[in-house]
mmCIF file of C-alpha atoms in Angstrom:
data_model
loop_
_atom_site.group_PDB
_atom_site.id
_atom_site.type_symbol
_atom_site.label_atom_id
_atom_site.label_comp_id
_atom_site.label_asym_id
_atom_site.label_seq_id
_atom_site.Cartn_x
_atom_site.Cartn_y
_atom_site.Cartn_z
ATOM 1 C CA UNK A 3 56.211 -9.841 214.110
ATOM 2 C CA UNK A 4 52.657 -11.002 213.513
ATOM 3 C CA UNK A 5 50.210 -9.484 214.040
ATOM 4 C CA UNK A 6 51.934 -6.262 213.079
ATOM 5 C CA UNK A 7 50.601 -4.361 216.103
ATOM 6 C CA UNK A 8 52.844 -6.425 218.393
ATOM 7 C CA UNK A 9 55.969 -4.819 216.965
ATOM 8 C CA UNK A 10 54.378 -1.364 217.117
ATOM 9 C CA UNK A 11 53.559 -1.962 220.769
ATOM 10 C CA UNK A 12 57.078 -3.147 221.557
ATOM 11 C CA UNK A 13 58.864 -0.249 219.853
ATOM 12 C CA UNK A 14 56.573 2.483 221.220
ATOM 13 C CA UNK A 15 54.952 3.338 217.911
ATOM 14 C CA UNK A 16 51.480 2.355 219.109
ATOM 15 C CA UNK A 17 51.746 4.629 222.138
ATOM 16 C CA UNK A 18 52.740 7.584 219.931
ATOM 17 C CA UNK A 19 49.853 6.896 217.535
ATOM 18 C CA UNK A 20 47.374 6.803 220.420
ATOM 19 C CA UNK A 21 48.621 10.146 221.731
ATOM 20 C CA UNK A 22 48.262 11.726 218.294
ATOM 21 C CA UNK A 23 44.800 10.231 217.750
ATOM 22 C CA UNK A 24 43.446 11.437 221.097
ATOM 23 C CA UNK A 25 44.652 14.966 220.394
ATOM 24 C CA UNK A 26 42.448 14.903 217.301
ATOM 25 C CA UNK A 27 39.397 14.238 219.502
ATOM 26 C CA UNK A 28 39.776 17.603 221.240
ATOM 27 C CA UNK A 29 38.398 19.260 218.113
ATOM 28 C CA UNK A 30 37.229 16.117 216.422
ATOM 29 C CA UNK A 31 38.697 15.653 212.962
ATOM 30 C CA UNK A 32 39.114 11.891 212.738
ATOM 31 C CA UNK A 33 36.689 11.406 209.833
ATOM 32 C CA UNK A 34 35.702 13.431 206.758
ATOM 33 C CA UNK A 35 32.984 15.264 208.686
ATOM 34 C CA UNK A 36 35.465 17.069 210.942
ATOM 35 C CA UNK A 37 32.720 18.058 213.402
ATOM 36 C CA UNK A 38 35.237 19.948 215.589
ATOM 37 C CA UNK A 39 33.437 19.052 218.838
ATOM 38 C CA UNK A 40 35.521 18.334 221.940
ATOM 39 C CA UNK A 41 34.960 14.629 222.434
ATOM 40 C CA UNK A 42 37.525 14.544 225.224
ATOM 41 C CA UNK A 43 34.840 16.460 227.160
ATOM 42 C CA UNK A 44 32.224 13.981 225.943
ATOM 43 C CA UNK A 45 30.718 16.344 223.387
ATOM 44 C CA UNK A 46 29.028 14.594 220.473
ATOM 45 C CA UNK A 47 28.972 15.350 216.773
ATOM 46 C CA UNK A 48 27.379 13.592 213.799
ATOM 47 C CA UNK A 49 28.283 10.084 215.035
ATOM 48 C CA UNK A 50 26.602 10.762 218.419
ATOM 49 C CA UNK A 51 29.501 9.171 220.323
ATOM 50 C CA UNK A 52 31.494 11.120 222.902
ATOM 51 C CA UNK A 53 34.616 9.896 224.662
ATOM 52 C CA UNK A 54 33.676 6.341 225.585
ATOM 53 C CA UNK A 55 33.072 3.706 222.903
ATOM 54 C CA UNK A 56 29.530 2.383 222.688
ATOM 55 C CA UNK A 57 28.884 -1.267 221.785
ATOM 56 C CA UNK A 58 25.833 -3.151 220.634
ATOM 57 C CA UNK A 59 27.344 -6.629 220.892
ATOM 58 C CA UNK A 60 30.386 -8.826 220.379
ATOM 59 C CA UNK A 61 30.467 -12.436 219.227
ATOM 60 C CA UNK A 62 32.188 -15.063 217.085
ATOM 61 C CA UNK A 63 30.722 -14.268 213.665
ATOM 62 C CA UNK A 64 30.438 -17.049 211.091
ATOM 63 C CA UNK A 65 28.755 -15.077 208.308
ATOM 64 C CA UNK A 66 31.625 -13.002 206.937
ATOM 65 C CA UNK A 67 33.637 -13.817 203.821
ATOM 66 C CA UNK A 68 35.215 -17.284 204.185
ATOM 67 C CA UNK A 69 38.812 -16.116 204.847
ATOM 68 C CA UNK A 70 37.527 -13.758 207.572
ATOM 69 C CA UNK A 71 35.181 -16.169 209.387
ATOM 70 C CA UNK A 72 37.203 -19.303 208.732
ATOM 71 C CA UNK A 73 36.220 -22.350 210.762
ATOM 72 C CA UNK A 74 36.162 -20.749 214.225
ATOM 73 C CA UNK A 75 34.492 -17.450 213.464
ATOM 74 C CA UNK A 76 35.586 -13.840 213.305
ATOM 75 C CA UNK A 77 35.651 -11.984 216.609
ATOM 76 C CA UNK A 78 33.150 -9.286 215.682
ATOM 77 C CA UNK A 79 32.648 -6.213 217.831
ATOM 78 C CA UNK A 80 29.646 -4.152 216.702
ATOM 79 C CA UNK A 81 30.069 -0.502 217.599
ATOM 80 C CA UNK A 82 27.117 1.839 217.992
ATOM 81 C CA UNK A 83 26.878 5.092 216.060
ATOM 82 C CA UNK A 84 28.279 5.819 212.615
ATOM 83 C CA UNK A 85 29.755 8.653 210.579
ATOM 84 C CA UNK A 86 27.332 7.827 207.757
ATOM 85 C CA UNK A 87 23.537 7.868 207.735
ATOM 86 C CA UNK A 88 22.429 5.302 205.171
ATOM 87 C CA UNK A 89 18.700 5.400 204.515
ATOM 88 C CA UNK A 90 18.710 1.625 203.985
ATOM 89 C CA UNK A 91 21.032 0.587 206.824
ATOM 90 C CA UNK A 92 20.626 -3.069 207.771
ATOM 91 C CA UNK A 93 22.101 -2.400 211.212
ATOM 92 C CA UNK A 94 20.146 0.791 211.881
ATOM 93 C CA UNK A 95 19.135 -0.203 215.421
ATOM 94 C CA UNK A 96 22.663 0.416 216.657
ATOM 95 C CA UNK A 97 24.272 2.423 213.850
ATOM 96 C CA UNK A 98 21.505 5.032 213.605
ATOM 97 C CA UNK A 99 19.271 4.563 216.668
ATOM 98 C CA UNK A 100 22.256 4.015 218.984
ATOM 99 C CA UNK A 101 21.217 0.746 220.609
ATOM 100 C CA UNK A 102 23.972 -0.446 222.928
ATOM 101 C CA UNK A 103 25.878 0.757 225.963
ATOM 102 C CA UNK A 104 29.017 2.730 226.702
ATOM 103 C CA UNK A 105 32.029 0.764 227.906
ATOM 104 C CA UNK A 106 35.359 1.645 229.468
ATOM 105 C CA UNK A 107 38.541 1.097 227.460
ATOM 106 C CA UNK A 108 39.525 -1.715 229.826
ATOM 107 C CA UNK A 109 36.207 -3.471 229.210
ATOM 108 C CA UNK A 110 36.629 -3.276 225.449
ATOM 109 C CA UNK A 111 40.107 -4.768 225.852
ATOM 110 C CA UNK A 112 38.574 -7.613 227.853
ATOM 111 C CA UNK A 113 36.064 -8.300 225.074
ATOM 112 C CA UNK A 114 38.934 -8.624 222.598
ATOM 113 C CA UNK A 115 40.633 -11.147 224.858
ATOM 114 C CA UNK A 116 37.407 -13.086 225.364
ATOM 115 C CA UNK A 117 36.913 -13.396 221.602
ATOM 116 C CA UNK A 118 40.471 -14.671 221.260
ATOM 117 C CA UNK A 119 39.841 -17.200 224.046
ATOM 118 C CA UNK A 120 36.809 -18.456 222.123
ATOM 119 C CA UNK A 121 39.132 -19.341 219.262
ATOM 120 C CA UNK A 122 38.241 -16.529 216.836
ATOM 121 C CA UNK A 123 40.677 -16.013 213.990
ATOM 122 C CA UNK A 124 40.737 -12.219 214.337
ATOM 123 C CA UNK A 125 39.282 -9.154 216.032
ATOM 124 C CA UNK A 126 36.707 -7.753 213.605
ATOM 125 C CA UNK A 127 36.053 -4.064 214.300
ATOM 126 C CA UNK A 128 32.651 -3.362 212.741
ATOM 127 C CA UNK A 129 32.116 0.356 211.988
ATOM 128 C CA UNK A 130 35.236 1.625 213.791
ATOM 129 C CA UNK A 131 35.817 4.915 211.940
ATOM 130 C CA UNK A 132 34.371 7.252 214.568
ATOM 131 C CA UNK A 133 36.190 5.650 217.523
ATOM 132 C CA UNK A 134 39.671 4.868 216.220
ATOM 133 C CA UNK A 135 41.505 6.484 219.183
ATOM 134 C CA UNK A 136 39.408 4.600 221.734
ATOM 135 C CA UNK A 137 39.921 1.292 219.948
ATOM 136 C CA UNK A 138 43.670 1.830 219.793
ATOM 137 C CA UNK A 139 43.778 2.541 223.522
ATOM 138 C CA UNK A 140 41.865 -0.654 224.246
ATOM 139 C CA UNK A 141 44.191 -2.580 221.945
ATOM 140 C CA UNK A 142 47.169 -1.232 223.896
ATOM 141 C CA UNK A 143 45.596 -2.510 227.117
ATOM 142 C CA UNK A 144 44.854 -5.952 225.643
ATOM 143 C CA UNK A 145 48.302 -6.674 224.201
ATOM 144 C CA UNK A 146 50.188 -7.120 227.518
ATOM 145 C CA UNK A 147 47.426 -9.503 228.592
ATOM 146 C CA UNK A 148 48.109 -11.772 225.640
ATOM 147 C CA UNK A 149 46.160 -10.494 222.628
ATOM 148 C CA UNK A 150 47.842 -11.930 219.541
ATOM 149 C CA UNK A 151 45.285 -12.309 216.746
ATOM 150 C CA UNK A 152 45.113 -9.829 213.856
ATOM 151 C CA UNK A 153 42.767 -6.861 213.606
ATOM 152 C CA UNK A 154 40.182 -6.568 210.819
ATOM 153 C CA UNK A 155 39.231 -2.956 210.064
ATOM 154 C CA UNK A 156 35.643 -3.412 208.814
ATOM 155 C CA UNK A 157 34.476 -0.027 207.549
ATOM 156 C CA UNK A 158 31.768 1.635 205.485
ATOM 157 C CA UNK A 159 34.598 3.382 203.696
ATOM 158 C CA UNK A 160 33.932 7.029 204.577
ATOM 159 C CA UNK A 161 37.456 7.556 205.849
ATOM 160 C CA UNK A 162 40.088 10.244 206.103
ATOM 161 C CA UNK A 163 43.247 8.964 204.379
ATOM 162 C CA UNK A 164 45.276 10.686 207.103
ATOM 163 C CA UNK A 165 43.621 8.518 209.758
ATOM 164 C CA UNK A 166 44.215 5.369 207.737
ATOM 165 C CA UNK A 167 47.893 6.355 207.553
ATOM 166 C CA UNK A 168 47.943 6.360 211.357
ATOM 167 C CA UNK A 169 46.913 2.705 211.293
ATOM 168 C CA UNK A 170 50.009 1.656 209.359
ATOM 169 C CA UNK A 171 51.706 -0.894 211.584
ATOM 170 C CA UNK A 172 48.503 -1.618 213.519
ATOM 171 C CA UNK A 173 46.036 -3.207 211.092
ATOM 172 C CA UNK A 174 46.852 -6.351 209.113
ATOM 173 C CA UNK A 175 43.469 -6.774 207.399
ATOM 174 C CA UNK A 176 41.252 -4.116 205.835
ATOM 175 C CA UNK A 177 37.631 -4.902 204.940
ATOM 176 C CA UNK A 178 36.256 -1.644 203.460
ATOM 177 C CA UNK A 179 33.117 -0.929 201.490
ATOM 178 C CA UNK A 180 33.215 0.860 198.182
ATOM 179 C CA UNK A 181 29.613 2.021 198.307
ATOM 180 C CA UNK A 182 29.303 4.840 195.780
ATOM 181 C CA UNK A 183 31.036 6.118 192.663
ATOM 182 C CA UNK A 184 28.864 9.234 192.474
ATOM 183 C CA UNK A 185 28.949 12.047 195.039
ATOM 184 C CA UNK A 186 25.286 12.990 194.590
ATOM 185 C CA UNK A 187 24.202 9.434 195.352
ATOM 186 C CA UNK A 188 26.399 9.361 198.466
ATOM 187 C CA UNK A 189 24.838 12.571 199.734
ATOM 188 C CA UNK A 190 21.258 11.558 198.973
ATOM 189 C CA UNK A 191 21.317 8.034 200.387
ATOM 190 C CA UNK A 192 24.038 8.162 203.074
ATOM 191 C CA UNK A 193 24.552 11.854 203.933
ATOM 192 C CA UNK A 194 28.218 11.355 203.016
ATOM 193 C CA UNK A 195 29.560 14.346 201.050
ATOM 194 C CA UNK A 196 32.605 13.644 198.871
ATOM 195 C CA UNK A 197 32.385 9.935 199.673
ATOM 196 C CA UNK A 198 33.992 8.796 196.382
ATOM 197 C CA UNK A 199 36.997 11.079 196.839
ATOM 198 C CA UNK A 200 37.652 10.135 200.471
ATOM 199 C CA UNK A 201 36.861 6.472 199.867
ATOM 200 C CA UNK A 202 39.190 6.088 196.921
ATOM 201 C CA UNK A 203 42.073 7.898 198.624
ATOM 202 C CA UNK A 204 41.634 5.816 201.781
ATOM 203 C CA UNK A 205 41.583 2.538 199.851
ATOM 204 C CA UNK A 206 44.768 3.492 198.031
ATOM 205 C CA UNK A 207 46.411 3.968 201.409
ATOM 206 C CA UNK A 208 45.048 0.665 202.720
ATOM 207 C CA UNK A 209 46.377 -1.106 199.648
ATOM 208 C CA UNK A 210 49.758 0.573 200.060
ATOM 209 C CA UNK A 211 49.999 -0.723 203.613
ATOM 210 C CA UNK A 212 48.832 -4.319 203.263
ATOM 211 C CA UNK A 213 48.513 -5.099 199.539
ATOM 212 C CA UNK A 214 46.537 -7.930 197.969
ATOM 213 C CA UNK A 215 45.036 -10.402 200.429
ATOM 214 C CA UNK A 216 47.369 -13.196 201.559
ATOM 215 C CA UNK A 217 45.389 -16.340 202.354
ATOM 216 C CA UNK A 218 47.091 -19.256 204.090
ATOM 217 C CA UNK A 219 46.846 -22.981 203.415
ATOM 218 C CA UNK A 220 43.825 -23.229 205.733
ATOM 219 C CA UNK A 221 41.970 -20.548 203.776
ATOM 220 C CA UNK A 222 42.372 -17.845 206.439
ATOM 221 C CA UNK A 223 43.460 -14.321 205.543
ATOM 222 C CA UNK A 224 46.661 -13.249 207.264
ATOM 223 C CA UNK A 225 47.117 -9.843 205.697
ATOM 224 C CA UNK A 226 45.683 -7.664 202.949
ATOM 225 C CA UNK A 227 42.544 -5.963 201.718
ATOM 226 C CA UNK A 228 39.161 -7.381 200.747
ATOM 227 C CA UNK A 229 36.793 -4.844 199.204
ATOM 228 C CA UNK A 230 33.044 -5.144 199.669
ATOM 229 C CA UNK A 231 30.665 -3.742 197.094
ATOM 230 C CA UNK A 232 26.946 -3.741 197.851
ATOM 231 C CA UNK A 233 24.946 -3.707 194.619
ATOM 232 C CA UNK A 234 22.105 -1.199 195.021
ATOM 233 C CA UNK A 235 18.906 -0.956 192.949
ATOM 234 C CA UNK A 236 18.919 1.164 189.803
ATOM 235 C CA UNK A 237 22.743 1.243 189.706
ATOM 236 C CA UNK A 238 22.819 3.795 192.507
ATOM 237 C CA UNK A 239 26.183 2.408 193.604
ATOM 238 C CA UNK A 240 27.857 2.988 190.211
ATOM 239 C CA UNK A 241 29.387 -0.484 190.044
ATOM 240 C CA UNK A 242 31.163 -0.119 186.693
ATOM 241 C CA UNK A 243 33.136 2.945 187.816
ATOM 242 C CA UNK A 244 34.101 1.252 191.071
ATOM 243 C CA UNK A 245 35.371 -1.879 189.342
ATOM 244 C CA UNK A 246 37.361 0.242 186.934
ATOM 245 C CA UNK A 247 38.972 2.089 189.856
ATOM 246 C CA UNK A 248 39.930 -1.157 191.576
ATOM 247 C CA UNK A 249 41.451 -2.605 188.407
ATOM 248 C CA UNK A 250 43.324 0.532 187.343
ATOM 249 C CA UNK A 251 44.261 2.181 190.654
ATOM 250 C CA UNK A 252 44.730 -0.780 193.011
ATOM 251 C CA UNK A 253 45.281 -4.225 191.475
ATOM 252 C CA UNK A 254 43.444 -6.668 189.257
ATOM 253 C CA UNK A 255 44.366 -9.287 191.860
ATOM 254 C CA UNK A 256 42.262 -7.513 194.510
ATOM 255 C CA UNK A 257 39.754 -9.723 196.307
ATOM 256 C CA UNK A 258 36.209 -8.405 195.993
ATOM 257 C CA UNK A 259 33.040 -9.416 197.806
ATOM 258 C CA UNK A 260 30.199 -8.598 195.404
ATOM 259 C CA UNK A 261 27.107 -8.513 197.595
ATOM 260 C CA UNK A 262 23.524 -9.067 196.481
ATOM 261 C CA UNK A 263 22.043 -8.901 199.986
ATOM 262 C CA UNK A 264 20.602 -5.385 199.754
ATOM 263 C CA UNK A 265 17.284 -5.171 201.582
ATOM 264 C CA UNK A 266 15.126 -2.053 201.938
ATOM 265 C CA UNK A 267 15.592 -1.564 205.678
ATOM 266 C CA UNK A 268 15.223 1.482 207.910
ATOM 267 C CA UNK A 269 13.874 4.409 205.824
ATOM 268 C CA UNK A 270 14.270 2.819 202.390
ATOM 269 C CA UNK A 271 10.535 2.295 201.927
ATOM 270 C CA UNK A 272 10.136 6.087 201.808
ATOM 271 C CA UNK A 273 12.133 6.252 198.557
ATOM 272 C CA UNK A 274 10.700 4.347 195.621
ATOM 273 C CA UNK A 275 14.016 3.805 193.857
ATOM 274 C CA UNK A 276 15.513 1.906 196.831
ATOM 275 C CA UNK A 277 12.323 0.324 198.194
ATOM 276 C CA UNK A 278 12.958 -3.095 196.640
ATOM 277 C CA UNK A 279 15.583 -5.828 196.503
ATOM 278 C CA UNK A 280 17.885 -5.879 193.505
ATOM 279 C CA UNK A 281 16.910 -8.011 190.531
ATOM 280 C CA UNK A 282 18.836 -10.971 189.206
ATOM 281 C CA UNK A 283 19.598 -8.962 186.098
ATOM 282 C CA UNK A 284 21.047 -6.069 188.121
ATOM 283 C CA UNK A 285 23.366 -8.453 189.916
ATOM 284 C CA UNK A 286 24.437 -10.111 186.673
ATOM 285 C CA UNK A 287 25.296 -6.682 185.237
ATOM 286 C CA UNK A 288 27.452 -5.975 188.320
ATOM 287 C CA UNK A 289 29.208 -9.327 187.952
ATOM 288 C CA UNK A 290 29.836 -8.598 184.271
ATOM 289 C CA UNK A 291 31.482 -5.350 185.362
ATOM 290 C CA UNK A 292 34.001 -7.286 187.426
ATOM 291 C CA UNK A 293 34.776 -9.573 184.523
ATOM 292 C CA UNK A 294 34.999 -6.610 182.124
ATOM 293 C CA UNK A 295 37.932 -5.193 184.082
ATOM 294 C CA UNK A 296 39.668 -8.526 184.671
ATOM 295 C CA UNK A 297 38.736 -8.852 188.343
ATOM 296 C CA UNK A 298 38.492 -12.551 189.138
ATOM 297 C CA UNK A 299 39.382 -12.891 192.825
ATOM 298 C CA UNK A 300 36.665 -12.828 195.448
ATOM 299 C CA UNK A 301 33.159 -14.009 196.218
ATOM 300 C CA UNK A 302 29.646 -13.624 194.870
ATOM 301 C CA UNK A 303 26.339 -14.183 196.626
ATOM 302 C CA UNK A 304 23.396 -16.341 195.632
ATOM 303 C CA UNK A 305 19.934 -15.933 197.066
ATOM 304 C CA UNK A 306 18.266 -12.913 198.579
ATOM 305 C CA UNK A 307 17.461 -13.973 202.133
ATOM 306 C CA UNK A 308 18.247 -11.428 204.832
ATOM 307 C CA UNK A 309 19.911 -12.384 208.072
ATOM 308 C CA UNK A 310 21.263 -9.851 210.521
ATOM 309 C CA UNK A 311 25.066 -9.618 210.600
ATOM 310 C CA UNK A 312 25.435 -12.299 207.928
ATOM 311 C CA UNK A 313 26.816 -12.579 204.452
ATOM 312 C CA UNK A 314 24.445 -14.933 202.661
ATOM 313 C CA UNK A 315 25.530 -17.922 200.565
ATOM 314 C CA UNK A 316 28.970 -16.571 199.774
ATOM 315 C CA UNK A 317 30.738 -18.629 197.124
ATOM 316 C CA UNK A 318 34.051 -18.254 195.264
ATOM 317 C CA UNK A 319 34.210 -16.490 191.938
ATOM 318 C CA UNK A 320 35.950 -18.404 189.193
ATOM 319 C CA UNK A 321 39.482 -17.122 188.911
ATOM 320 C CA UNK A 322 41.783 -17.547 185.938
ATOM 321 C CA UNK A 323 42.858 -20.968 187.169
ATOM 322 C CA UNK A 324 39.385 -22.218 188.075
ATOM 323 C CA UNK A 325 37.632 -22.202 191.443
ATOM 324 C CA UNK A 326 39.584 -20.642 194.325
#
């Protein structure tokens, strides 16, 4: 069945996954931080979210990669809080400063249905890592009311592989970041210890579940993984190592969104090495890294304008057969 969560709902798998996920909230261990606070009692750890999900906004989003946004928009739900603390976060108002409001599970389910009614191609869960159990419960409530568009798991990539395994049979589309190749950089700029290890293991599991992106005749993704890589100044992101991992450990057919939109937001101006936009040369070096490892599927970005919640000027990369 499609989306895949419909079958999991019908055969009881979704219910079992929800029960297992909520048990993990009692001594929270749903992300690499493993804060061990009792979120069932509304205690809060690093992500600053207790039992109820907290939302900043939800809307049809037309600024994602073309197969995600399509012609009718991606049904984006922007969750407050985060299990990372990026010094340069573009969405810091809600990811770091917690703008937004708490909602009941039933209300979140209603938002999903409203986005579907607006014609969105998918439900785009933006920064979902720290509230997976709550999202799954809301999904369970929305399905009997007619939800039938696929879920996009849009994550910063600091994930426990064990939690991603729980999503097998629930998520059709993964949209993860590969932010850092170096652990020291991850700690310094995002307070994310062991990010490369957790990130790489999680992406292997995502790829195992859904494989290379499958894009239909209308240009809309039905299933698969698209990897985002934000090019940071001074090669802080370690682009070459990341491209090598994708080519050697996942697939050379992987779709990659190579982003040039870095802007020194939030606290970035306090650190000289990240207090500027990237240069044209830095982006060209990153693009050469993709080509070096035979990675030809995906999108690049032109221009350096900043627009909240938007991917800017996304265009296809030349693949082996010409333009996608």
